PDB file of C-alpha atoms in Angstrom:
ATOM      1  CA  MET A   1      15.166 153.778 129.957  1.00 56.00           C
ATOM      2  CA  MET A   2      16.519 154.145 126.406  1.00 66.00           C
ATOM      3  CA  VAL A   3      15.649 157.790 125.787  1.00 72.00           C
ATOM      4  CA  ASN A   4      17.970 160.331 124.513  1.00 74.00           C
ATOM      5  CA  GLU A   5      17.013 164.631 123.805  1.00 70.00           C
ATOM      6  CA  GLU A   6      18.962 166.274 121.393  1.00 64.00           C
ATOM      7  CA  HIS A   7      19.122 169.255 119.644  1.00 52.00           C
ATOM      8  CA  VAL A   8      18.996 169.101 115.796  1.00 51.00           C
ATOM      9  CA  ALA A   9      20.256 172.882 115.191  1.00 40.00           C
ATOM     10  CA  LYS A  10      24.007 173.774 116.111  1.00 36.00           C
ATOM     11  CA  ASP A  11      23.292 177.170 118.011  1.00 37.00           C
ATOM     12  CA  GLU A  12      20.864 179.552 119.458  1.00 38.00           C
ATOM     13  CA  GLU A  13      21.087 182.155 116.902  1.00 42.00           C
ATOM     14  CA  ALA A  14      20.035 179.360 114.426  1.00 42.00           C
ATOM     15  CA  GLY A  15      17.330 178.491 116.050  1.00 50.00           C
ATOM     16  CA  ILE A  16      16.943 175.460 118.065  1.00 60.00           C
ATOM     17  CA  LEU A  17      14.609 172.580 117.442  1.00 80.00           C
ATOM     18  CA  LYS A  18      14.501 169.994 119.863  1.00 90.00           C
ATOM     19  CA  MET A  19      14.492 166.240 119.152  1.00 94.00           C
ATOM     20  CA  LEU A  20      13.498 163.418 121.520  1.00 96.00           C
ATOM     21  CA  THR A  21      14.903 160.131 120.494  1.00 96.00           C
ATOM     22  CA  ILE A  22      13.140 156.882 121.643  1.00 96.00           C
ATOM     23  CA  GLU A  23      15.293 153.813 121.361  1.00 95.00           C
ATOM     24  CA  PRO A  24      14.111 150.300 120.585  1.00 94.00           C
ATOM     25  CA  GLY A  25      12.911 148.517 123.545  1.00 93.00           C
ATOM     26  CA  THR A  26      11.883 151.813 125.624  1.00 95.00           C
ATOM     27  CA  ASP A  27       8.545 151.383 127.683  1.00 96.00           C
ATOM     28  CA  LEU A  28       6.528 154.078 125.949  1.00 97.00           C
ATOM     29  CA  LEU A  29       4.110 153.503 128.994  1.00 97.00           C
ATOM     30  CA  ALA A  30       6.599 154.984 131.406  1.00 97.00           C
ATOM     31  CA  ALA A  31       5.560 158.181 132.944  1.00 97.00           C
ATOM     32  CA  GLU A  32       8.831 160.070 132.354  1.00 97.00           C
ATOM     33  CA  VAL A  33       8.661 158.975 128.539  1.00 97.00           C
ATOM     34  CA  ARG A  34       5.546 160.436 128.143  1.00 97.00           C
ATOM     35  CA  ARG A  35       6.456 163.582 129.950  1.00 97.00           C
ATOM     36  CA  MET A  36       9.188 164.137 127.661  1.00 97.00           C
ATOM     37  CA  ALA A  37       7.175 163.359 124.574  1.00 97.00           C
ATOM     38  CA  ILE A  38       4.484 165.507 125.237  1.00 98.00           C
ATOM     39  CA  GLN A  39       7.086 168.253 126.088  1.00 97.00           C
ATOM     40  CA  THR A  40       8.859 167.876 122.968  1.00 97.00           C
ATOM     41  CA  LEU A  41       5.876 167.617 120.523  1.00 98.00           C
ATOM     42  CA  GLU A  42       4.149 170.737 122.011  1.00 98.00           C
ATOM     43  CA  GLY A  43       7.250 172.923 122.164  1.00 96.00           C
ATOM     44  CA  GLY A  44       7.663 172.369 118.351  1.00 96.00           C
ATOM     45  CA  GLY A  45      10.251 169.500 118.418  1.00 97.00           C
ATOM     46  CA  LEU A  46      10.381 166.151 116.788  1.00 97.00           C
ATOM     47  CA  ILE A  47       9.955 162.583 118.159  1.00 97.00           C
ATOM     48  CA  TYR A  48      12.036 160.077 116.395  1.00 97.00           C
ATOM     49  CA  LEU A  49      12.041 156.262 116.842  1.00 97.00           C
ATOM     50  CA  PRO A  50      15.101 154.865 114.943  1.00 96.00           C
ATOM     51  CA  LYS A  51      13.065 151.465 114.780  1.00 92.00           C
ATOM     52  CA  GLY A  52       9.654 152.521 114.686  1.00 81.00           C
ATOM     53  CA  GLY A  53       8.164 148.815 114.712  1.00 87.00           C
ATOM     54  CA  PHE A  54       5.984 148.912 111.455  1.00 96.00           C
ATOM     55  CA  GLU A  55       7.134 146.638 109.261  1.00 95.00           C
ATOM     56  CA  LEU A  56       6.003 145.461 105.815  1.00 96.00           C
ATOM     57  CA  SER A  57       6.047 141.666 104.890  1.00 96.00           C
ATOM     58  CA  GLU A  58       8.429 140.180 102.322  1.00 96.00           C
ATOM     59  CA  ARG A  59       5.449 139.950 100.114  1.00 96.00           C
ATOM     60  CA  GLU A  60       4.496 143.648 100.408  1.00 97.00           C
ATOM     61  CA  ARG A  61       8.306 144.693  99.860  1.00 97.00           C
ATOM     62  CA  VAL A  62       8.267 142.867  96.704  1.00 96.00           C
ATOM     63  CA  LEU A  63       5.001 144.565  95.650  1.00 96.00           C
ATOM     64  CA  ILE A  64       6.291 148.088  96.327  1.00 96.00           C
ATOM     65  CA  SER A  65       9.986 147.360  95.303  1.00 95.00           C
ATOM     66  CA  ASP A  66       8.923 148.330  91.526  1.00 92.00           C
ATOM     67  CA  THR A  67       6.328 151.057  90.978  1.00 89.00           C
ATOM     68  CA  ALA A  68       5.090 149.260  87.650  1.00 90.00           C
ATOM     69  CA  ASN A  69       3.795 146.604  90.005  1.00 93.00           C
ATOM     70  CA  ILE A  70       1.271 149.197  91.714  1.00 92.00           C
ATOM     71  CA  LEU A  71       0.921 151.835  89.376  1.00 88.00           C
ATOM     72  CA  THR A  72       0.093 152.073  85.460  1.00 84.00           C
ATOM     73  CA  ARG A  73       1.947 155.380  84.959  1.00 77.00           C
ATOM     74  CA  VAL A  74       5.092 156.914  86.371  1.00 69.00           C
ATOM     75  CA  PRO A  75       5.281 160.585  86.231  1.00 61.00           C
ATOM     76  CA  ASP A  76       8.103 162.185  84.389  1.00 56.00           C
ATOM     77  CA  VAL A  77       9.219 164.725  87.252  1.00 53.00           C
ATOM     78  CA  GLU A  78      10.647 163.282  90.381  1.00 55.00           C
ATOM     79  CA  ASN A  79       9.277 165.702  92.911  1.00 54.00           C
ATOM     80  CA  GLY A  80       7.627 163.095  95.273  1.00 63.00           C
ATOM     81  CA  LYS A  81       3.925 163.349  93.495  1.00 70.00           C
ATOM     82  CA  PRO A  82       1.357 162.424  93.180  1.00 82.00           C
ATOM     83  CA  THR A  83       0.711 160.725  96.649  1.00 89.00           C
ATOM     84  CA  ILE A  84      -1.815 157.892  97.248  1.00 93.00           C
ATOM     85  CA  ILE A  85      -4.586 158.905  99.721  1.00 94.00           C
ATOM     86  CA  PHE A  86      -6.268 156.290 101.932  1.00 96.00           C
ATOM     87  CA  ASP A  87      -9.710 157.394 103.837  1.00 95.00           C
ATOM     88  CA  PRO A  88     -10.056 155.402 107.035  1.00 95.00           C
ATOM     89  CA  GLU A  89     -13.602 156.074 107.285  1.00 92.00           C
ATOM     90  CA  SER A  90     -14.483 154.466 104.085  1.00 93.00           C
ATOM     91  CA  GLY A  91     -11.393 151.872 104.357  1.00 94.00           C
ATOM     92  CA  HIS A  92     -10.320 152.553 100.435  1.00 94.00           C
ATOM     93  CA  ILE A  93      -8.056 154.494  98.554  1.00 94.00           C
ATOM     94  CA  LYS A  94      -9.414 157.668  97.110  1.00 84.00           C
ATOM     95  CA  LYS A  95      -9.629 157.336  93.535  1.00 73.00           C
ATOM     96  CA  TYR A  96      -9.405 160.865  92.413  1.00 57.00           C
ATOM     97  CA  HIS A  97      -6.623 162.562  94.299  1.00 56.00           C
ATOM     98  CA  TYR A  98      -4.805 164.963  92.049  1.00 48.00           C
ATOM     99  CA  ALA A  99      -1.426 166.866  92.297  1.00 50.00           C
ATOM    100  CA  GLN A 100       0.015 169.461  89.951  1.00 50.00           C
ATOM    101  CA  ILE A 101       3.185 168.405  88.282  1.00 49.00           C
ATOM    102  CA  GLN A 102       4.752 171.112  85.791  1.00 50.00           C
ATOM    103  CA  GLY A 103       1.147 172.731  85.343  1.00 54.00           C
ATOM    104  CA  LYS A 104      -0.583 169.409  84.945  1.00 52.00           C
ATOM    105  CA  MET A 105      -3.152 167.765  87.171  1.00 52.00           C
ATOM    106  CA  MET A 106      -2.233 164.280  87.723  1.00 62.00           C
ATOM    107  CA  ARG A 107      -3.359 161.220  90.129  1.00 68.00           C
ATOM    108  CA  ALA A 108      -1.693 158.035  91.070  1.00 77.00           C
ATOM    109  CA  GLN A 109      -3.463 155.556  88.764  1.00 84.00           C
ATOM    110  CA  ILE A 110      -3.444 152.238  90.869  1.00 91.00           C
ATOM    111  CA  LYS A 111      -3.726 148.931  89.003  1.00 92.00           C
ATOM    112  CA  ASP A 112      -6.751 146.994  90.184  1.00 92.00           C
ATOM    113  CA  THR A 113      -4.619 143.918  90.949  1.00 94.00           C
ATOM    114  CA  ALA A 114      -2.425 145.938  93.587  1.00 94.00           C
ATOM    115  CA  ARG A 115      -5.412 147.926  95.180  1.00 95.00           C
ATOM    116  CA  PRO A 116      -6.478 145.464  97.835  1.00 96.00           C
ATOM    117  CA  ASP A 117      -2.538 145.082  99.176  1.00 96.00           C
ATOM    118  CA  LEU A 118      -2.182 148.992  99.257  1.00 97.00           C
ATOM    119  CA  GLU A 119      -5.382 149.122 101.131  1.00 97.00           C
ATOM    120  CA  ALA A 120      -4.344 146.517 103.712  1.00 97.00           C
ATOM    121  CA  ILE A 121      -1.126 148.162 103.969  1.00 98.00           C
ATOM    122  CA  MET A 122      -2.489 151.469 104.730  1.00 98.00           C
ATOM    123  CA  ALA A 123      -5.264 150.553 107.129  1.00 98.00           C
ATOM    124  CA  ARG A 124      -2.582 148.675 109.094  1.00 98.00           C
ATOM    125  CA  TYR A 125      -0.414 151.438 109.253  1.00 98.00           C
ATOM    126  CA  GLY A 126      -3.019 153.669 110.412  1.00 98.00           C
ATOM    127  CA  GLN A 127      -4.029 151.383 113.139  1.00 97.00           C
ATOM    128  CA  TRP A 128      -0.189 151.025 114.183  1.00 98.00           C
ATOM    129  CA  THR A 129       0.120 154.940 114.419  1.00 98.00           C
ATOM    130  CA  GLU A 130      -3.107 154.855 116.679  1.00 97.00           C
ATOM    131  CA  SER A 131      -1.387 152.364 119.169  1.00 97.00           C
ATOM    132  CA  ILE A 132       1.925 154.515 119.349  1.00 97.00           C
ATOM    133  CA  ILE A 133      -0.167 157.743 119.717  1.00 98.00           C
ATOM    134  CA  ALA A 134      -2.169 156.057 122.582  1.00 97.00           C
ATOM    135  CA  GLN A 135       0.674 154.846 124.294  1.00 97.00           C
ATOM    136  CA  LEU A 136       2.917 158.327 124.211  1.00 98.00           C
ATOM    137  CA  PHE A 137      -0.159 160.478 124.387  1.00 98.00           C
ATOM    138  CA  PRO A 138      -3.122 158.839 126.430  1.00 97.00           C
ATOM    139  CA  SER A 139      -4.614 162.547 127.354  1.00 97.00           C
ATOM    140  CA  TYR A 140      -5.028 163.151 123.557  1.00 97.00           C
ATOM    141  CA  GLN A 141      -6.782 159.687 122.384  1.00 91.00           C
ATOM    142  CA  GLN A 142     -10.238 160.630 122.947  1.00 93.00           C
ATOM    143  CA  ALA A 143      -9.944 164.134 121.349  1.00 96.00           C
ATOM    144  CA  LEU A 144      -7.814 163.256 118.426  1.00 97.00           C
ATOM    145  CA  ASP A 145      -9.644 163.198 114.864  1.00 95.00           C
ATOM    146  CA  ARG A 146      -7.922 160.553 112.836  1.00 95.00           C
ATOM    147  CA  LYS A 147      -7.658 161.511 109.032  1.00 94.00           C
ATOM    148  CA  ARG A 148      -5.917 160.302 106.086  1.00 94.00           C
ATOM    149  CA  VAL A 149      -3.259 158.176 105.426  1.00 97.00           C
ATOM    150  CA  THR A 150      -0.507 158.946 102.733  1.00 96.00           C
ATOM    151  CA  TYR A 151       1.425 156.863 100.700  1.00 97.00           C
ATOM    152  CA  ARG A 152       4.297 158.452  98.659  1.00 95.00           C
ATOM    153  CA  PRO A 153       5.701 155.792  96.207  1.00 93.00           C
ATOM    154  CA  PHE A 154       7.602 158.206  93.862  1.00 90.00           C
ATOM    155  CA  PRO A 155      10.926 159.177  94.539  1.00 91.00           C
ATOM    156  CA  ARG A 156      12.051 162.660  95.337  1.00 88.00           C
ATOM    157  CA  ASN A 157      15.133 164.145  93.776  1.00 82.00           C
ATOM    158  CA  SER A 158      14.588 168.054  94.303  1.00 87.00           C
ATOM    159  CA  THR A 159      14.480 169.693  97.457  1.00 94.00           C
ATOM    160  CA  GLN A 160      11.149 170.759  98.936  1.00 95.00           C
ATOM    161  CA  ALA A 161      11.091 174.263 100.491  1.00 97.00           C
ATOM    162  CA  LEU A 162      11.015 174.840 104.141  1.00 98.00           C
ATOM    163  CA  HIS A 163       7.473 175.247 105.023  1.00 97.00           C
ATOM    164  CA  ILE A 164       4.615 174.532 107.510  1.00 98.00           C
ATOM    165  CA  ASP A 165       1.835 172.346 106.590  1.00 96.00           C
ATOM    166  CA  SER A 166      -1.497 173.780 105.475  1.00 90.00           C
ATOM    167  CA  SER A 167      -4.550 172.031 105.366  1.00 76.00           C
ATOM    168  CA  TYR A 168      -5.587 172.231 101.696  1.00 68.00           C
ATOM    169  CA  GLY A 169      -9.234 170.839 101.285  1.00 69.00           C
ATOM    170  CA  TYR A 170      -9.108 169.576 104.964  1.00 78.00           C
ATOM    171  CA  PRO A 171      -9.303 172.382 106.942  1.00 88.00           C
ATOM    172  CA  THR A 172      -8.349 171.924 110.735  1.00 93.00           C
ATOM    173  CA  GLN A 173     -10.213 174.899 111.903  1.00 92.00           C
ATOM    174  CA  GLY A 174      -7.834 175.709 114.720  1.00 95.00           C
ATOM    175  CA  ARG A 175      -6.723 172.223 115.402  1.00 97.00           C
ATOM    176  CA  SER A 176      -3.138 170.937 114.923  1.00 97.00           C
ATOM    177  CA  MET A 177      -1.996 168.630 112.493  1.00 97.00           C
ATOM    178  CA  LEU A 178      -0.226 165.740 114.394  1.00 98.00           C
ATOM    179  CA  ARG A 179       1.275 163.706 112.078  1.00 98.00           C
ATOM    180  CA  VAL A 180       3.124 160.236 112.241  1.00 98.00           C
ATOM    181  CA  PHE A 181       5.746 159.305 109.442  1.00 98.00           C
ATOM    182  CA  THR A 182       7.783 156.125 108.480  1.00 98.00           C
ATOM    183  CA  ASN A 183      10.387 155.353 105.899  1.00 98.00           C
ATOM    184  CA  ILE A 184       9.038 151.936 104.252  1.00 98.00           C
ATOM    185  CA  ASN A 185      11.858 151.950 101.593  1.00 97.00           C
ATOM    186  CA  PRO A 186      12.185 148.281 100.594  1.00 96.00           C
ATOM    187  CA  VAL A 187      15.686 148.482  99.686  1.00 95.00           C
ATOM    188  CA  ASN A 188      16.741 150.429 102.590  1.00 95.00           C
ATOM    189  CA  ARG A 189      17.250 153.791 101.140  1.00 96.00           C
ATOM    190  CA  LEU A 190      17.227 156.937 103.597  1.00 97.00           C
ATOM    191  CA  ARG A 191      14.432 159.684 103.474  1.00 97.00           C
ATOM    192  CA  ILE A 192      16.145 163.090 104.185  1.00 97.00           C
ATOM    193  CA  TRP A 193      14.391 166.282 105.362  1.00 97.00           C
ATOM    194  CA  GLN A 194      15.447 169.654 106.175  1.00 97.00           C
ATOM    195  CA  LEU A 195      14.431 171.157 109.455  1.00 97.00           C
ATOM    196  CA  GLY A 196      13.873 174.850 110.262  1.00 96.00           C
ATOM    197  CA  GLU A 197      13.491 177.482 112.719  1.00 95.00           C
ATOM    198  CA  PRO A 198      10.817 177.825 115.350  1.00 95.00           C
ATOM    199  CA  PHE A 199       7.451 178.679 114.516  1.00 97.00           C
ATOM    200  CA  GLU A 200       7.129 182.005 116.186  1.00 97.00           C
ATOM    201  CA  PRO A 201      10.134 183.914 114.707  1.00 96.00           C
ATOM    202  CA  PHE A 202       8.823 182.320 111.346  1.00 97.00           C
ATOM    203  CA  VAL A 203       5.501 183.752 111.787  1.00 98.00           C
ATOM    204  CA  GLN A 204       6.968 187.177 112.912  1.00 98.00           C
ATOM    205  CA  ARG A 205       8.926 187.532 109.686  1.00 98.00           C
ATOM    206  CA  PHE A 206       6.227 187.134 107.168  1.00 98.00           C
ATOM    207  CA  LEU A 207       2.973 188.234 109.240  1.00 98.00           C
ATOM    208  CA  PRO A 208       3.035 191.588 108.270  1.00 97.00           C
ATOM    209  CA  ASP A 209       2.715 190.575 104.413  1.00 97.00           C
ATOM    210  CA  VAL A 210      -0.377 188.565 105.285  1.00 96.00           C
ATOM    211  CA  LYS A 211      -3.817 189.361 103.931  1.00 90.00           C
ATOM    212  CA  VAL A 212      -6.614 187.373 104.288  1.00 87.00           C
ATOM    213  CA  SER A 213     -10.462 187.701 104.052  1.00 78.00           C
ATOM    214  CA  GLY A 214     -13.637 185.689 104.811  1.00 68.00           C
ATOM    215  CA  PRO A 215     -14.275 182.169 103.152  1.00 65.00           C
ATOM    216  CA  SER A 216     -15.229 182.410  99.309  1.00 64.00           C
ATOM    217  CA  TRP A 217     -18.600 181.675  98.174  1.00 61.00           C
ATOM    218  CA  LEU A 218     -17.079 178.810  96.201  1.00 63.00           C
ATOM    219  CA  SER A 219     -15.306 177.254  99.279  1.00 63.00           C
ATOM    220  CA  ILE A 220     -18.669 177.592 101.398  1.00 61.00           C
ATOM    221  CA  LEU A 221     -20.325 175.850  98.377  1.00 65.00           C
ATOM    222  CA  LEU A 222     -17.905 173.044  97.893  1.00 62.00           C
ATOM    223  CA  ALA A 223     -17.977 172.421 101.713  1.00 59.00           C
ATOM    224  CA  ARG A 224     -21.643 172.136 101.738  1.00 63.00           C
ATOM    225  CA  ILE A 225     -21.455 169.313  98.896  1.00 61.00           C
ATOM    226  CA  GLY A 226     -18.908 167.547 100.511  1.00 59.00           C
ATOM    227  CA  LEU A 227     -16.115 168.036  98.203  1.00 54.00           C
ATOM    228  CA  ILE A 228     -13.970 169.835 100.773  1.00 59.00           C
ATOM    229  CA  ASP A 229     -14.068 168.899 104.514  1.00 63.00           C
ATOM    230  CA  GLY A 230     -15.621 171.940 106.050  1.00 69.00           C
ATOM    231  CA  VAL A 231     -15.324 175.838 105.600  1.00 79.00           C
ATOM    232  CA  LYS A 232     -11.721 177.449 106.325  1.00 85.00           C
ATOM    233  CA  THR A 233     -11.497 179.826 109.281  1.00 90.00           C
ATOM    234  CA  LYS A 234      -9.353 182.567 109.524  1.00 93.00           C
ATOM    235  CA  TYR A 235      -6.862 180.344 111.107  1.00 95.00           C
ATOM    236  CA  ASP A 236      -6.807 177.852 107.795  1.00 93.00           C
ATOM    237  CA  GLN A 237      -6.241 181.105 105.971  1.00 93.00           C
ATOM    238  CA  TYR A 238      -3.286 182.426 107.854  1.00 96.00           C
ATOM    239  CA  ILE A 239      -1.405 179.135 107.935  1.00 96.00           C
ATOM    240  CA  ALA A 240      -2.050 179.003 104.182  1.00 94.00           C
ATOM    241  CA  ALA A 241      -0.751 182.554 103.402  1.00 95.00           C
ATOM    242  CA  LEU A 242       2.278 182.156 105.902  1.00 97.00           C
ATOM    243  CA  ARG A 243       3.307 178.733 104.249  1.00 97.00           C
ATOM    244  CA  ALA A 244       2.893 180.361 100.586  1.00 96.00           C
ATOM    245  CA  LEU A 245       4.866 183.634 101.550  1.00 98.00           C
ATOM    246  CA  GLY A 246       7.786 181.284 103.213  1.00 98.00           C
ATOM    247  CA  MET A 247       8.040 178.870 100.179  1.00 97.00           C
ATOM    248  CA  ARG A 248       8.073 181.775  97.573  1.00 97.00           C
ATOM    249  CA  ASP A 249      10.889 183.915  99.290  1.00 98.00           C
ATOM    250  CA  LYS A 250      13.678 182.820  97.515  1.00 97.00           C
ATOM    251  CA  GLU A 251      16.037 184.684  99.959  1.00 98.00           C
ATOM    252  CA  TYR A 252      14.389 182.997 103.080  1.00 98.00           C
ATOM    253  CA  GLN A 253      15.048 179.454 101.668  1.00 98.00           C
ATOM    254  CA  VAL A 254      18.577 180.415 101.077  1.00 97.00           C
ATOM    255  CA  SER A 255      19.334 181.723 104.407  1.00 96.00           C
ATOM    256  CA  ALA A 256      17.116 180.338 106.795  1.00 96.00           C
ATOM    257  CA  PRO A 257      18.603 178.454 109.630  1.00 94.00           C
ATOM    258  CA  ARG A 258      18.062 174.778 109.216  1.00 95.00           C
ATOM    259  CA  GLU A 259      19.519 171.516 109.994  1.00 94.00           C
ATOM    260  CA  LEU A 260      19.475 168.007 107.524  1.00 95.00           C
ATOM    261  CA  MET A 261      17.768 164.862 109.494  1.00 96.00           C
ATOM    262  CA  GLU A 262      18.097 161.304 108.084  1.00 97.00           C
ATOM    263  CA  PHE A 263      15.623 158.720 108.308  1.00 97.00           C
ATOM    264  CA  PRO A 264      16.686 155.227 107.626  1.00 97.00           C
ATOM    265  CA  ALA A 265      14.340 152.624 106.451  1.00 97.00           C
ATOM    266  CA  GLY A 266      12.215 151.268 109.314  1.00 97.00           C
ATOM    267  CA  SER A 267      12.351 154.499 111.224  1.00 98.00           C
ATOM    268  CA  SER A 268       9.370 156.754 112.259  1.00 98.00           C
ATOM    269  CA  TRP A 269       8.885 160.059 113.602  1.00 98.00           C
ATOM    270  CA  ILE A 270       6.433 162.565 115.001  1.00 98.00           C
ATOM    271  CA  ALA A 271       5.623 166.054 114.736  1.00 98.00           C
ATOM    272  CA  ILE A 272       2.990 168.791 114.867  1.00 98.00           C
ATOM    273  CA  THR A 273       3.573 169.829 111.128  1.00 98.00           C
ATOM    274  CA  ASP A 274       1.750 173.169 111.507  1.00 96.00           C
ATOM    275  CA  LEU A 275       4.225 173.986 114.093  1.00 97.00           C
ATOM    276  CA  VAL A 276       7.691 172.699 112.451  1.00 97.00           C
ATOM    277  CA  LEU A 277       8.824 174.202 109.486  1.00 97.00           C
ATOM    278  CA  HIS A 278      10.269 171.342 107.245  1.00 97.00           C
ATOM    279  CA  GLY A 279      10.806 170.112 103.607  1.00 97.00           C
ATOM    280  CA  ALA A 280      11.644 166.909 102.140  1.00 97.00           C
ATOM    281  CA  ILE A 281      14.929 166.658 100.332  1.00 96.00           C
ATOM    282  CA  SER A 282      14.990 163.161  98.971  1.00 96.00           C
ATOM    283  CA  GLY A 283      13.530 159.477  99.554  1.00 96.00           C
ATOM    284  CA  GLN A 284      10.936 157.199  98.138  1.00 95.00           C
ATOM    285  CA  HIS A 285       8.242 155.140  99.801  1.00 96.00           C
ATOM    286  CA  SER A 286       7.074 156.518 102.837  1.00 97.00           C
ATOM    287  CA  LEU A 287       3.798 156.809 104.643  1.00 98.00           C
ATOM    288  CA  ASP A 288       2.209 159.134 107.095  1.00 98.00           C
ATOM    289  CA  GLN A 289      -1.026 159.220 109.196  1.00 98.00           C
ATOM    290  CA  THR A 290      -2.802 162.652 109.686  1.00 97.00           C
ATOM    291  CA  PHE A 291      -4.489 163.370 112.978  1.00 97.00           C
ATOM    292  CA  TYR A 292      -6.284 166.603 113.993  1.00 97.00           C
ATOM    293  CA  LEU A 293      -5.535 167.615 117.443  1.00 98.00           C
ATOM    294  CA  PRO A 294      -7.933 170.061 119.325  1.00 98.00           C
ATOM    295  CA  VAL A 295      -6.142 172.908 121.125  1.00 97.00           C
ATOM    296  CA  GLU A 296      -8.160 172.011 124.631  1.00 97.00           C
ATOM    297  CA  ALA A 297      -6.498 168.775 124.470  1.00 98.00           C
ATOM    298  CA  MET A 298      -3.173 169.648 124.510  1.00 98.00           C
ATOM    299  CA  ASN A 299      -1.285 169.841 127.516  1.00 98.00           C
ATOM    300  CA  ASP A 300      -0.340 173.357 127.153  1.00 98.00           C
ATOM    301  CA  PRO A 301      -2.652 175.083 124.795  1.00 98.00           C
ATOM    302  CA  SER A 302      -0.663 178.289 124.687  1.00 98.00           C
ATOM    303  CA  ARG A 303       2.027 176.236 122.666  1.00 98.00           C
ATOM    304  CA  SER A 304      -0.299 175.364 119.801  1.00 98.00           C
ATOM    305  CA  PRO A 305      -0.115 177.297 116.564  1.00 98.00           C
ATOM    306  CA  LEU A 306      -3.473 178.502 117.079  1.00 98.00           C
ATOM    307  CA  ARG A 307      -2.908 180.161 120.311  1.00 98.00           C
ATOM    308  CA  ILE A 308       0.510 181.569 119.256  1.00 98.00           C
ATOM    309  CA  LEU A 309      -0.824 183.009 115.990  1.00 98.00           C
ATOM    310  CA  GLU A 310      -3.661 184.726 117.847  1.00 98.00           C
ATOM    311  CA  ARG A 311      -1.502 186.328 120.360  1.00 98.00           C
ATOM    312  CA  LEU A 312       0.954 187.620 117.787  1.00 98.00           C
ATOM    313  CA  ILE A 313      -2.118 188.996 115.548  1.00 97.00           C
ATOM    314  CA  GLY A 314      -4.478 189.853 118.667  1.00 97.00           C
ATOM    315  CA  GLU A 315      -7.699 188.256 117.682  1.00 96.00           C
ATOM    316  CA  ALA A 316      -9.477 185.267 117.645  1.00 96.00           C
ATOM    317  CA  LEU A 317      -9.048 183.020 114.656  1.00 95.00           C
ATOM    318  CA  VAL A 318     -11.852 180.509 114.781  1.00 92.00           C
TER     319      VAL A 318
END
């Protein structure tokens, strides 16, 4: 059984983030592999598959090797945005997904000739991630809510601040964000992340400065007409506030414990990203699939970000 447990950080004082490496050829159905995987994931660690198993055809590699093949315009700023979002429910890429770039709202404008191929890649990727999750975490399978597939065709040449993921227009309402990532770079370039301290000390550092209120009338209206995916709970508001406070704190971003992780082309990794502090440093061409994981489906619900926050705050958040 080719499984290795590693520690990404170097010492206890810096904070330890566990990583479970699952080597090619490992039986993902083996009871011990599944036990180690769920302990690592729910403990705020990262599962790393050096050869994940998702591959592009030669034709698909050629297609994405030049963004001019798939997009009508390339942004001037290389910060990894905008992204392309595939909705598995409709089977299509969202046409109006915007990102803010230097104060301007921009979206990835996809060429009509490339859209069917991109949608096929993203649909196939979503199905592949479902298979991986079903093998490693069979107890999750019935409870998971499969959400968006994200494709990042643009290069990132600036360091993203350490952060936990927030839901933006997709409130989790207390569910955890389980995400599967794959580097699909067609010319074998690395994707590099920084990984930060455990969730609880991060929360304890910024929680005193968090101020939340009830959902705004605008968010309630947008949810009712379907422009956002539900109303934000207190949990969503706390996570968003903690994320923002951490990202804006320049001293924290300089001094916080971290370790770099290099993900070669063809590799995949899995994490609960509202539990794991992370930030992209460089890379181009990656896919990720987001699932929402209900707390009740976890092997140990007390380790979920929802239950940790509720314990530290002293009140129910959903």
